[in-house]
Tab-separated table of C-alpha atoms and ligand atoms in Angstrom:
chain	number	residue	atom	x	y	z
A	1	UNK	CA	-22.962	23.596	-7.308
A	2	UNK	CA	-22.670	19.801	-4.889
A	3	UNK	CA	-19.309	19.261	-3.929
A	4	UNK	CA	-17.990	15.669	-4.716
A	5	UNK	CA	-18.855	14.214	-1.210
A	6	UNK	CA	-22.570	15.419	-1.142
A	7	UNK	CA	-23.379	13.743	-4.915
A	8	UNK	CA	-24.098	10.262	-3.894
A	9	UNK	CA	-23.028	7.082	-6.219
A	10	UNK	CA	-26.840	6.779	-6.837
A	11	UNK	CA	-26.565	10.706	-7.944
A	12	UNK	CA	-23.148	10.323	-10.371
A	13	UNK	CA	-25.079	7.236	-12.207
A	14	UNK	CA	-27.167	9.769	-13.942
A	15	UNK	CA	-24.210	11.806	-15.171
A	16	UNK	CA	-23.949	11.882	-19.034
A	17	UNK	CA	-20.315	10.482	-18.713
A	18	UNK	CA	-20.654	7.740	-16.177
A	19	UNK	CA	-23.910	6.817	-17.910
A	20	UNK	CA	-21.394	6.495	-21.137
A	21	UNK	CA	-19.015	4.533	-18.774
A	22	UNK	CA	-21.710	1.796	-17.920
A	23	UNK	CA	-23.213	1.648	-21.462
A	24	UNK	CA	-19.492	0.409	-22.188
A	25	UNK	CA	-19.637	2.840	-25.059
A	26	UNK	CA	-15.981	4.255	-26.098
A	27	UNK	CA	-15.757	8.349	-23.709
A	28	UNK	CA	-13.670	10.961	-23.114
A	29	UNK	CA	-13.714	12.771	-19.934
A	30	UNK	CA	-11.267	16.083	-20.383
A	31	UNK	CA	-10.105	17.697	-16.898
A	32	UNK	CA	-12.067	20.516	-15.865
A	33	UNK	CA	-9.599	21.226	-13.169
A	34	UNK	CA	-6.196	21.681	-14.456
A	35	UNK	CA	-3.645	24.017	-13.144
A	36	UNK	CA	-0.665	25.895	-14.320
A	37	UNK	CA	2.459	23.215	-13.734
A	38	UNK	CA	3.624	25.315	-11.575
A	39	UNK	CA	0.038	25.808	-9.662
A	40	UNK	CA	-0.512	22.543	-9.821
A	41	UNK	CA	2.572	20.979	-7.933
A	42	UNK	CA	1.666	23.399	-4.908
A	43	UNK	CA	0.245	21.107	-4.455
A	44	UNK	CA	2.241	17.684	-4.513
A	45	UNK	CA	4.525	16.574	-1.744
A	46	UNK	CA	6.712	15.212	-4.665
A	47	UNK	CA	9.215	16.973	-6.463
A	48	UNK	CA	12.149	16.596	-8.618
A	49	UNK	CA	14.504	15.788	-6.075
A	50	UNK	CA	12.893	12.030	-5.603
A	51	UNK	CA	12.936	11.689	-9.404
A	52	UNK	CA	16.566	12.772	-9.151
A	53	UNK	CA	17.208	10.310	-6.292
A	54	UNK	CA	15.705	7.196	-8.033
A	55	UNK	CA	17.525	7.317	-11.637
A	56	UNK	CA	20.647	8.235	-9.091
A	57	UNK	CA	19.522	4.835	-8.036
A	58	UNK	CA	19.152	2.841	-11.214
A	59	UNK	CA	22.733	4.394	-12.449
A	60	UNK	CA	24.819	2.907	-9.463
A	61	UNK	CA	22.768	-0.569	-10.568
A	62	UNK	CA	23.725	-0.344	-14.109
A	63	UNK	CA	26.911	-2.475	-13.609
A	64	UNK	CA	25.348	-5.310	-12.213
A	65	UNK	CA	22.026	-5.617	-14.523
A	66	UNK	CA	24.663	-5.275	-17.389
A	67	UNK	CA	26.018	-8.565	-16.127
A	68	UNK	CA	23.101	-10.074	-14.952
A	69	UNK	CA	21.103	-9.706	-17.976
A	70	UNK	CA	23.230	-9.352	-20.857
A	71	UNK	CA	19.981	-8.205	-23.170
A	72	UNK	CA	21.535	-4.930	-21.672
A	73	UNK	CA	24.634	-5.241	-22.296
A	74	UNK	CA	24.520	-2.575	-25.432
A	75	UNK	CA	22.797	0.205	-23.450
A	76	UNK	CA	25.179	-0.886	-20.915
A	77	UNK	CA	22.697	-2.050	-18.207
A	78	UNK	CA	20.483	1.091	-19.166
A	79	UNK	CA	16.703	-0.778	-19.126
A	80	UNK	CA	15.147	1.473	-21.753
A	81	UNK	CA	13.113	1.205	-24.812
A	82	UNK	CA	12.848	2.466	-28.255
A	83	UNK	CA	10.993	5.515	-29.673
A	84	UNK	CA	9.535	5.215	-33.342
A	85	UNK	CA	8.449	7.270	-35.515
A	86	UNK	CA	5.076	5.155	-37.332
A	87	UNK	CA	3.990	7.178	-40.084
A	88	UNK	CA	2.438	4.347	-41.780
A	89	UNK	CA	0.562	3.198	-38.303
A	90	UNK	CA	-0.501	7.251	-38.727
A	91	UNK	CA	-1.585	6.982	-41.940
A	92	UNK	CA	-3.231	3.821	-41.841
A	93	UNK	CA	-5.557	5.055	-38.439
A	94	UNK	CA	-6.707	7.980	-40.392
A	95	UNK	CA	-8.276	5.869	-42.727
A	96	UNK	CA	-8.942	3.763	-39.896
A	97	UNK	CA	-10.938	6.376	-37.849
A	98	UNK	CA	-12.051	7.871	-41.180
A	99	UNK	CA	-10.545	11.439	-39.512
A	100	UNK	CA	-7.228	13.619	-40.533
A	101	UNK	CA	-4.604	13.252	-38.252
A	102	UNK	CA	-2.248	16.036	-38.182
A	103	UNK	CA	0.841	16.480	-36.206
A	104	UNK	CA	3.951	13.483	-35.983
A	105	UNK	CA	2.468	10.120	-34.363
A	106	UNK	CA	5.337	8.736	-32.195
A	107	UNK	CA	4.974	5.116	-30.682
A	108	UNK	CA	7.238	4.204	-27.114
A	109	UNK	CA	8.024	1.095	-27.233
A	110	UNK	CA	8.195	-0.211	-23.531
A	111	UNK	CA	5.995	-3.744	-24.905
A	112	UNK	CA	10.508	-4.124	-25.633
A	113	UNK	CA	11.847	-3.008	-22.439
A	114	UNK	CA	14.264	-5.701	-21.565
A	115	UNK	CA	14.311	-8.399	-18.702
A	116	UNK	CA	10.109	-8.128	-18.612
A	117	UNK	CA	9.144	-6.862	-21.405
A	118	UNK	CA	6.572	-3.922	-20.662
A	119	UNK	CA	6.214	-0.845	-18.799
A	120	UNK	CA	6.777	-2.912	-14.968
A	121	UNK	CA	10.408	-3.438	-15.560
A	122	UNK	CA	10.745	0.527	-15.170
A	123	UNK	CA	8.753	0.276	-11.636
A	124	UNK	CA	8.742	-3.340	-10.538
A	125	UNK	CA	12.684	-4.107	-10.992
A	126	UNK	CA	13.429	-0.519	-9.328
A	127	UNK	CA	11.723	-0.921	-6.236
A	128	UNK	CA	13.292	-4.792	-5.744
A	129	UNK	CA	16.984	-2.609	-6.027
A	130	UNK	CA	15.652	-0.037	-3.891
A	131	UNK	CA	15.186	-2.543	-1.287
A	132	UNK	CA	17.966	-4.653	-1.653
A	133	UNK	CA	19.979	-1.459	-1.604
A	134	UNK	CA	19.089	-0.574	1.362
A	135	UNK	CA	18.959	-3.625	3.311
A	136	UNK	CA	22.786	-4.486	2.029
A	137	UNK	CA	23.841	-1.311	3.079
A	138	UNK	CA	22.138	-1.258	6.303
A	139	UNK	CA	24.110	-4.203	7.116
A	140	UNK	CA	27.169	-2.598	5.683
A	141	UNK	CA	28.354	-5.578	2.900
A	142	UNK	CA	27.298	-3.061	0.487
A	143	UNK	CA	28.301	1.199	0.016
A	144	UNK	CA	26.625	3.297	-2.254
A	145	UNK	CA	30.379	3.836	-4.123
A	146	UNK	CA	30.675	0.298	-4.782
A	147	UNK	CA	31.050	-1.575	-8.226
A	148	UNK	CA	27.007	-2.765	-7.431
A	149	UNK	CA	28.442	-6.208	-10.077
A	150	UNK	CA	29.410	-7.525	-6.935
A	151	UNK	CA	25.755	-8.381	-5.780
A	152	UNK	CA	26.446	-11.197	-8.216
A	153	UNK	CA	27.897	-13.191	-6.120
A	154	UNK	CA	26.742	-16.149	-3.397
A	155	UNK	CA	27.599	-13.798	-0.736
A	156	UNK	CA	24.439	-11.152	-1.647
A	157	UNK	CA	22.185	-14.058	-2.812
A	158	UNK	CA	23.027	-16.085	0.779
A	159	UNK	CA	21.935	-12.558	1.986
A	160	UNK	CA	19.221	-12.217	0.096
A	161	UNK	CA	17.297	-15.310	0.452
A	162	UNK	CA	16.459	-14.650	4.862
A	163	UNK	CA	14.423	-11.767	2.928
A	164	UNK	CA	10.853	-12.194	0.841
A	165	UNK	CA	9.482	-9.682	-1.504
A	166	UNK	CA	5.478	-9.543	-1.985
A	167	UNK	CA	3.364	-8.460	-4.898
A	168	UNK	CA	-0.389	-8.560	-6.263
A	169	UNK	CA	-1.104	-8.244	-9.740
A	170	UNK	CA	-2.752	-9.073	-13.373
A	171	UNK	CA	0.300	-10.263	-14.562
A	172	UNK	CA	3.247	-7.837	-15.462
A	173	UNK	CA	4.384	-6.466	-12.964
A	174	UNK	CA	4.458	-10.388	-10.779
A	175	UNK	CA	6.777	-11.094	-13.961
A	176	UNK	CA	9.097	-7.962	-13.648
A	177	UNK	CA	9.260	-8.292	-9.683
A	178	UNK	CA	9.579	-12.215	-9.550
A	179	UNK	CA	12.290	-11.870	-12.240
A	180	UNK	CA	14.420	-9.540	-10.359
A	181	UNK	CA	13.908	-11.012	-7.447
A	182	UNK	CA	14.905	-13.755	-7.600
A	183	UNK	CA	17.755	-12.875	-9.961
A	184	UNK	CA	18.610	-11.072	-6.792
A	185	UNK	CA	18.087	-14.089	-4.609
A	186	UNK	CA	15.351	-13.123	-3.181
A	187	UNK	CA	12.684	-15.538	-1.602
A	188	UNK	CA	9.765	-13.825	-3.509
A	189	UNK	CA	5.320	-14.580	-3.778
A	190	UNK	CA	3.261	-13.621	-6.545
A	191	UNK	CA	-0.580	-13.203	-6.416
A	192	UNK	CA	-1.942	-13.634	-8.977
A	193	UNK	CA	-5.420	-12.189	-10.326
A	194	UNK	CA	-7.461	-14.556	-12.810
A	195	UNK	CA	-6.664	-12.206	-15.742
A	196	UNK	CA	-2.508	-13.534	-15.370
A	197	UNK	CA	-2.049	-15.629	-18.266
A	198	UNK	CA	-0.910	-19.577	-17.876
A	199	UNK	CA	2.736	-18.182	-19.646
A	200	UNK	CA	3.439	-15.813	-17.061
A	201	UNK	CA	2.615	-17.985	-14.047
A	202	UNK	CA	4.544	-21.044	-16.145
A	203	UNK	CA	7.708	-18.912	-16.845
A	204	UNK	CA	7.730	-17.248	-12.908
A	205	UNK	CA	7.513	-21.045	-11.363
A	206	UNK	CA	10.154	-21.841	-13.500
A	207	UNK	CA	12.270	-19.439	-11.856
A	208	UNK	CA	11.632	-20.320	-8.575
A	209	UNK	CA	8.908	-18.219	-7.609
A	210	UNK	CA	6.180	-18.610	-5.656
A	211	UNK	CA	3.111	-18.177	-7.221
A	212	UNK	CA	0.057	-18.057	-5.691
A	213	UNK	CA	-3.423	-17.872	-7.683
A	214	UNK	CA	-6.992	-16.625	-7.171
A	215	UNK	CA	-10.092	-17.134	-8.986
A	216	UNK	CA	-11.073	-13.155	-8.082
A	217	UNK	CA	-9.858	-9.955	-9.734
A	218	UNK	CA	-6.976	-7.655	-8.575
A	219	UNK	CA	-7.881	-5.919	-5.798
A	220	UNK	CA	-8.259	-8.900	-4.368
A	221	UNK	CA	-5.341	-10.443	-5.279
A	222	UNK	CA	-3.242	-7.297	-3.648
A	223	UNK	CA	-5.401	-7.451	-0.237
A	224	UNK	CA	-4.171	-11.167	-0.055
A	225	UNK	CA	-0.635	-10.838	-0.544
A	226	UNK	CA	-0.238	-7.260	1.476
A	227	UNK	CA	-2.203	-9.584	4.783
A	228	UNK	CA	-0.010	-12.389	4.533
A	229	UNK	CA	3.289	-10.175	4.174
A	230	UNK	CA	1.432	-7.943	7.297
A	231	UNK	CA	2.539	-11.058	9.715
A	232	UNK	CA	6.020	-11.207	8.451
A	233	UNK	CA	8.850	-8.855	9.201
A	234	UNK	CA	11.019	-10.126	6.792
A	235	UNK	CA	8.485	-9.620	3.911
A	236	UNK	CA	9.009	-6.783	1.956
A	237	UNK	CA	5.273	-6.170	0.032
A	238	UNK	CA	5.028	-3.948	-3.460
A	239	UNK	CA	1.759	-2.011	-2.826
A	240	UNK	CA	1.422	-1.626	-6.554
A	241	UNK	CA	-1.540	1.271	-5.299
A	242	UNK	CA	0.094	3.125	-2.820
A	243	UNK	CA	3.777	2.919	-3.632
A	244	UNK	CA	5.979	6.178	-4.577
A	245	UNK	CA	9.037	4.032	-4.465
A	246	UNK	CA	7.059	2.248	-7.891
A	247	UNK	CA	5.687	5.845	-8.972
A	248	UNK	CA	9.385	7.409	-9.258
A	249	UNK	CA	10.869	4.115	-10.534
A	250	UNK	CA	8.255	5.331	-13.690
A	251	UNK	CA	9.064	8.497	-13.520
A	252	UNK	CA	11.826	8.359	-14.400
A	253	UNK	CA	11.471	7.561	-18.187
A	254	UNK	CA	10.495	11.341	-18.890
A	255	UNK	CA	14.396	12.774	-18.804
A	256	UNK	CA	15.397	9.780	-20.725
A	257	UNK	CA	12.311	10.717	-23.104
A	258	UNK	CA	13.472	14.155	-23.728
A	259	UNK	CA	16.607	12.904	-24.461
A	260	UNK	CA	15.396	10.016	-27.027
A	261	UNK	CA	13.078	13.344	-28.673
A	262	UNK	CA	16.079	15.663	-28.464
A	263	UNK	CA	18.294	13.242	-30.515
A	264	UNK	CA	15.311	12.853	-32.979
A	265	UNK	CA	15.023	16.389	-33.693
A	266	UNK	CA	11.705	16.550	-32.014
A	267	UNK	CA	11.200	20.062	-30.587
A	268	UNK	CA	8.452	20.255	-27.662
A	269	UNK	CA	7.449	24.103	-26.223
A	270	UNK	CA	4.114	25.978	-26.550
A	271	UNK	CA	4.259	25.895	-30.047
A	272	UNK	CA	5.126	22.398	-30.196
A	273	UNK	CA	3.283	20.557	-27.704
A	274	UNK	CA	3.427	17.304	-27.066
A	275	UNK	CA	0.840	14.860	-26.088
A	276	UNK	CA	1.176	11.216	-24.376
A	277	UNK	CA	-1.391	8.731	-24.328
A	278	UNK	CA	-1.041	6.437	-21.578
A	279	UNK	CA	-2.564	2.329	-21.329
A	280	UNK	CA	-3.591	2.525	-17.271
A	281	UNK	CA	-4.710	-0.022	-14.667
A	282	UNK	CA	-4.059	1.148	-10.635
A	283	UNK	CA	-2.109	4.156	-12.111
A	284	UNK	CA	1.147	3.627	-10.970
A	285	UNK	CA	2.915	3.333	-14.275
A	286	UNK	CA	0.780	5.993	-16.452
A	287	UNK	CA	0.762	8.453	-13.437
A	288	UNK	CA	4.756	7.969	-12.557
A	289	UNK	CA	5.530	8.833	-16.558
A	290	UNK	CA	2.890	11.502	-16.440
A	291	UNK	CA	4.298	13.245	-13.275
A	292	UNK	CA	8.080	12.793	-14.859
A	293	UNK	CA	6.390	13.874	-18.043
A	294	UNK	CA	5.323	17.443	-16.619
A	295	UNK	CA	8.864	18.072	-14.028
A	296	UNK	CA	10.316	17.814	-17.895
A	297	UNK	CA	8.040	19.243	-20.112
A	298	UNK	CA	5.908	21.275	-18.019
A	299	UNK	CA	2.453	22.931	-19.469
A	300	UNK	CA	4.311	21.957	-22.863
A	301	UNK	CA	2.984	18.352	-22.464
A	302	UNK	CA	-0.383	16.997	-22.089
A	303	UNK	CA	-0.722	13.546	-20.480
A	304	UNK	CA	-3.962	11.526	-20.826
A	305	UNK	CA	-4.910	8.108	-19.703
A	306	UNK	CA	-6.603	5.215	-21.713
A	307	UNK	CA	-8.861	2.483	-20.355
A	308	UNK	CA	-10.842	-0.737	-21.377
A	309	UNK	CA	-14.139	0.212	-21.343
A	310	UNK	CA	-15.173	-2.845	-19.228
A	311	UNK	CA	-12.262	-1.150	-16.615
A	312	UNK	CA	-12.613	2.902	-16.529
A	313	UNK	CA	-11.398	2.822	-12.754
A	314	UNK	CA	-9.348	5.804	-13.229
A	315	UNK	CA	-11.522	7.823	-15.395
A	316	UNK	CA	-14.914	7.347	-12.616
A	317	UNK	CA	-12.366	8.178	-9.684
A	318	UNK	CA	-11.198	11.423	-11.217
A	319	UNK	CA	-14.407	12.328	-12.861
A	320	UNK	CA	-16.158	11.402	-9.625
A	321	UNK	CA	-13.870	12.734	-7.318
A	322	UNK	CA	-13.600	9.783	-5.425
A	323	UNK	CA	-10.339	8.451	-6.190
A	324	UNK	CA	-10.288	4.601	-4.292
A	325	UNK	CA	-13.651	5.239	-2.902
A	326	UNK	CA	-15.133	4.160	-6.036
A	327	UNK	CA	-14.639	1.045	-8.473
A	328	UNK	CA	-16.270	-0.117	-11.482
A	329	UNK	CA	-18.233	-2.857	-9.916
A	330	UNK	CA	-19.637	-0.324	-7.794
A	331	UNK	CA	-21.884	1.070	-10.653
A	332	UNK	CA	-22.482	-2.098	-12.090
A	333	UNK	CA	-19.242	-2.692	-15.009
A	334	UNK	CA	-17.760	-5.826	-14.677
A	335	UNK	CA	-13.770	-4.978	-15.221
A	336	UNK	CA	-13.701	-7.832	-17.611
A	337	UNK	CA	-11.139	-7.130	-20.620
A	338	UNK	CA	-9.216	-9.112	-22.727
A	339	UNK	CA	-6.454	-6.604	-22.061
A	340	UNK	CA	-5.169	-8.003	-19.168
A	341	UNK	CA	-2.593	-5.544	-17.667
A	342	UNK	CA	-5.516	-2.848	-17.329
A	343	UNK	CA	-8.414	-5.221	-15.823
A	344	UNK	CA	-7.990	-3.042	-12.603
A	345	UNK	CA	-11.157	-2.350	-11.035
A	346	UNK	CA	-10.300	0.139	-8.635
A	347	UNK	CA	-7.510	3.030	-9.224
A	348	UNK	CA	-5.209	3.904	-6.942
A	349	UNK	CA	-6.137	6.594	-4.406
A	350	UNK	CA	-2.162	7.819	-4.320
A	351	UNK	CA	-2.370	8.252	-8.020
A	352	UNK	CA	-5.391	9.620	-8.671
A	353	UNK	CA	-5.286	12.268	-5.852
A	354	UNK	CA	-1.626	13.317	-6.741
A	355	UNK	CA	-2.392	13.796	-10.213
A	356	UNK	CA	-5.713	15.861	-10.470
A	357	UNK	CA	-4.809	19.334	-11.181
A	358	UNK	CA	-1.646	17.429	-13.725
A	359	UNK	CA	-3.644	14.934	-16.007
A	360	UNK	CA	-5.447	16.849	-19.304
A	361	UNK	CA	-8.437	13.602	-19.379
A	362	UNK	CA	-9.142	9.867	-19.692
A	363	UNK	CA	-10.309	8.131	-22.410
A	364	UNK	CA	-12.057	4.559	-22.699
A	365	UNK	CA	-11.365	1.756	-26.053
A	366	UNK	CA	-13.240	-1.286	-25.979
A	367	UNK	CA	-11.482	-4.388	-26.401
A	368	UNK	CA	-12.830	-4.831	-29.744
A	369	UNK	CA	-10.672	-1.496	-30.778
A	370	UNK	CA	-7.169	-2.878	-29.572
A	371	UNK	CA	-7.665	-5.993	-31.037
A	372	UNK	CA	-7.942	-4.303	-34.424
A	373	UNK	CA	-5.404	-1.930	-34.026
A	374	UNK	CA	-2.934	-4.576	-32.753
A	375	UNK	CA	-3.551	-6.241	-36.519
A	376	UNK	CA	-3.114	-2.826	-37.856
A	377	UNK	CA	0.162	-2.598	-35.980
A	378	UNK	CA	1.119	-5.398	-36.463
A	379	UNK	CA	0.486	-4.647	-40.091
A	380	UNK	CA	1.630	-1.478	-40.882
A	381	UNK	CA	5.050	-1.549	-38.882
A	382	UNK	CA	5.702	-4.922	-38.053
A	383	UNK	CA	5.639	-4.207	-34.637
A	384	UNK	CA	3.582	-6.461	-32.103
A	385	UNK	CA	2.272	-5.319	-28.961
A	386	UNK	CA	-0.143	-6.744	-26.422
A	387	UNK	CA	-3.960	-5.847	-25.807
A	388	UNK	CA	-3.685	-3.434	-23.632
A	389	UNK	CA	-0.420	-1.459	-25.038
A	390	UNK	CA	-2.664	-0.235	-27.751
A	391	UNK	CA	-5.397	1.561	-25.278
A	392	UNK	CA	-3.417	4.806	-25.691
A	393	UNK	CA	-3.368	4.818	-29.734
A	394	UNK	CA	-6.791	5.662	-29.874
A	395	UNK	CA	-5.738	9.004	-28.262
A	396	UNK	CA	-4.630	11.134	-31.078
A	397	UNK	CA	-8.163	10.840	-32.677
A	398	UNK	CA	-9.746	11.577	-29.130
A	399	UNK	CA	-7.846	14.608	-28.831
A	400	UNK	CA	-7.038	16.674	-32.004
A	401	UNK	CA	-10.890	17.316	-33.065
A	402	UNK	CA	-12.264	17.951	-29.563
A	403	UNK	CA	-12.621	22.163	-30.772
A	404	UNK	CA	-13.915	22.927	-27.342
A	405	UNK	CA	-10.447	21.028	-25.014
A	406	UNK	CA	-8.160	22.635	-27.635
A	407	UNK	CA	-9.289	26.238	-27.917
A	408	UNK	CA	-9.424	26.109	-23.500
A	409	UNK	CA	-6.056	25.432	-23.877
A	410	UNK	CA	-5.067	27.713	-26.643
A	411	UNK	CA	-3.760	24.845	-28.545
A	412	UNK	CA	-5.950	25.292	-31.555
A	413	UNK	CA	-3.485	26.291	-33.818
A	414	UNK	CA	-0.227	24.057	-32.920
A	415	UNK	CA	-1.822	20.560	-33.767
A	416	UNK	CA	-0.182	20.368	-37.385
A	417	UNK	CA	3.057	21.465	-35.313
A	418	UNK	CA	2.594	19.028	-32.124
A	419	UNK	CA	3.716	15.355	-31.663
A	420	UNK	CA	2.134	12.867	-30.375
A	421	UNK	CA	3.327	10.030	-28.186
A	422	UNK	CA	1.371	6.109	-27.783
A	423	UNK	CA	3.101	4.922	-25.189
A	424	UNK	CA	3.350	1.246	-25.985
A	425	UNK	CA	3.444	-0.842	-22.303
A	426	UNK	CA	3.919	-4.605	-23.064
A	427	UNK	CA	4.033	-7.635	-25.147
A	428	UNK	CA	7.396	-8.462	-26.301
A	429	UNK	CA	7.431	-11.522	-24.111
A	430	UNK	CA	4.189	-12.763	-25.047
A	431	UNK	CA	4.502	-16.222	-26.753
A	432	UNK	CA	4.190	-16.291	-30.437
A	433	UNK	CA	1.331	-18.871	-30.797
A	434	UNK	CA	-0.788	-16.316	-28.032
A	435	UNK	CA	0.022	-13.271	-29.808
A	436	UNK	CA	-0.789	-14.846	-33.033
A	437	UNK	CA	-4.392	-15.351	-32.115
A	438	UNK	CA	-4.561	-11.554	-30.467
A	439	UNK	CA	-3.431	-10.988	-34.563
A	440	UNK	CA	-5.997	-13.376	-35.738
A	441	UNK	CA	-8.604	-12.030	-33.820
A	442	UNK	CA	-8.017	-8.131	-34.513
A	443	UNK	CA	-8.042	-9.234	-38.372
A	444	UNK	CA	-11.515	-11.165	-38.531
A	445	UNK	CA	-12.913	-7.902	-36.539
A	446	UNK	CA	-11.478	-5.752	-39.310
A	447	UNK	CA	-12.857	-7.335	-42.208
A	448	UNK	CA	-16.215	-7.296	-40.085
A	449	UNK	CA	-15.930	-3.693	-40.161
B	501	LIG	C1	-0.042	-2.542	-15.949
B	501	LIG	C2	0.352	-2.862	-17.374
B	501	LIG	C3	-0.146	-1.216	-17.658
B	501	LIG	C4	-0.918	0.548	-16.454
B	501	LIG	O1	0.041	0.325	-15.677
B	501	LIG	P1	-0.543	0.423	-14.260
B	501	LIG	O2	0.157	0.907	-12.880
B	501	LIG	O3	-1.295	-0.331	-13.673
B	501	LIG	O4	-1.714	1.627	-14.287
B	501	LIG	C5	-0.187	-1.018	-18.759
B	501	LIG	N1	0.087	-1.416	-19.854
B	501	LIG	C6	0.667	-3.147	-19.645
B	501	LIG	C7	0.536	-3.903	-20.764
B	501	LIG	C8	0.488	-2.942	-18.395
B	501	LIG	O5	0.854	-4.352	-17.751
């Protein structure tokens, strides 16, 4: 068998899965290299202690978050989202896909996370807080045992105004980092790719954030941001492609989800497997959550990445083993999708390599399917999300009728007792008129099909 590196990109283009991807067909990849959790962890330099450290830091910041973001008051400064049962959507999807969908489907509503309305309110905000803490503690202005609500003061804002934070983004990461950084008093620059929606740039500018716009895609916006930050020692560049800090901010979600499942009387064990479908852009958000979920549930959780057919960066990176050495453009795919949160052509090498033995698979979804499911979710459950957030919804249909995958993992007898979670990654801050357009596009497509 040829090793990955012996196969050229030209040879990969004749691989059946890559051919489907190039044809922009919806496709599913099941990872042939999964290892039992304990064995996979031997290849990974990160541990549960890293996630616990991040969770403890977010605890310390709760009094501050509660004070400056009143919408978090009810949760005492915890930035968390609801987990919802969506039986009407599950029924409607059974008709939509024309198949039985057994087990129970739930929706994790990161679309409704406070502060920035997307999954980026986990990792993005966490990395800004981490940086602020490290600067303030470094000069003795703050100590770990303090009440962090003291950060909401002219003294601290003055202190942070000497430092800059920079980031490259398709929109939502910029939104999270811009809002959080500006609130603390940092000077902040957000490098936006062409995919970024106008309302996100407008909102950031209204908060005093320096928004720099590019005509090109995400990878270039990141590269430019990185380059500009490099010459400035007072500038911290938040590296969406490689940041372990961001990753840990996302991973904290898992233990909180575990608590929500317990509160909902949902069991997760070998006879009650949990499947989680995560919309994936560069990989940090879904990768961090998946890593946390494996730490929390071990081999009883099965995680899948979901990507647009026009941006299957992680699927191609994982399947070829080339990770960040290959982009979708390299195989002739355009990276143009309505799912702006997922419009990434080159995956994070750090995430792909970290999860290569833990992730169960990846699948692609067309823009049309995302629109149609967006409208279906609005009609059946009155939950409104952006197109990217619907990418994971098809997961339940992809996984439970794949006999080969189920047999390989001994799951075939447990599908009626399984729980499926679609991770709804964004949307509550989308302006009403824009959401209405998404919805109408979905309704129109459903009428045709
Ligand atoms: C950023 C984003 C994702 C994926 O996160 P990555 O870290 O880029 O993989 C998914 N959904 C939405 C709405 C996003 O904004």
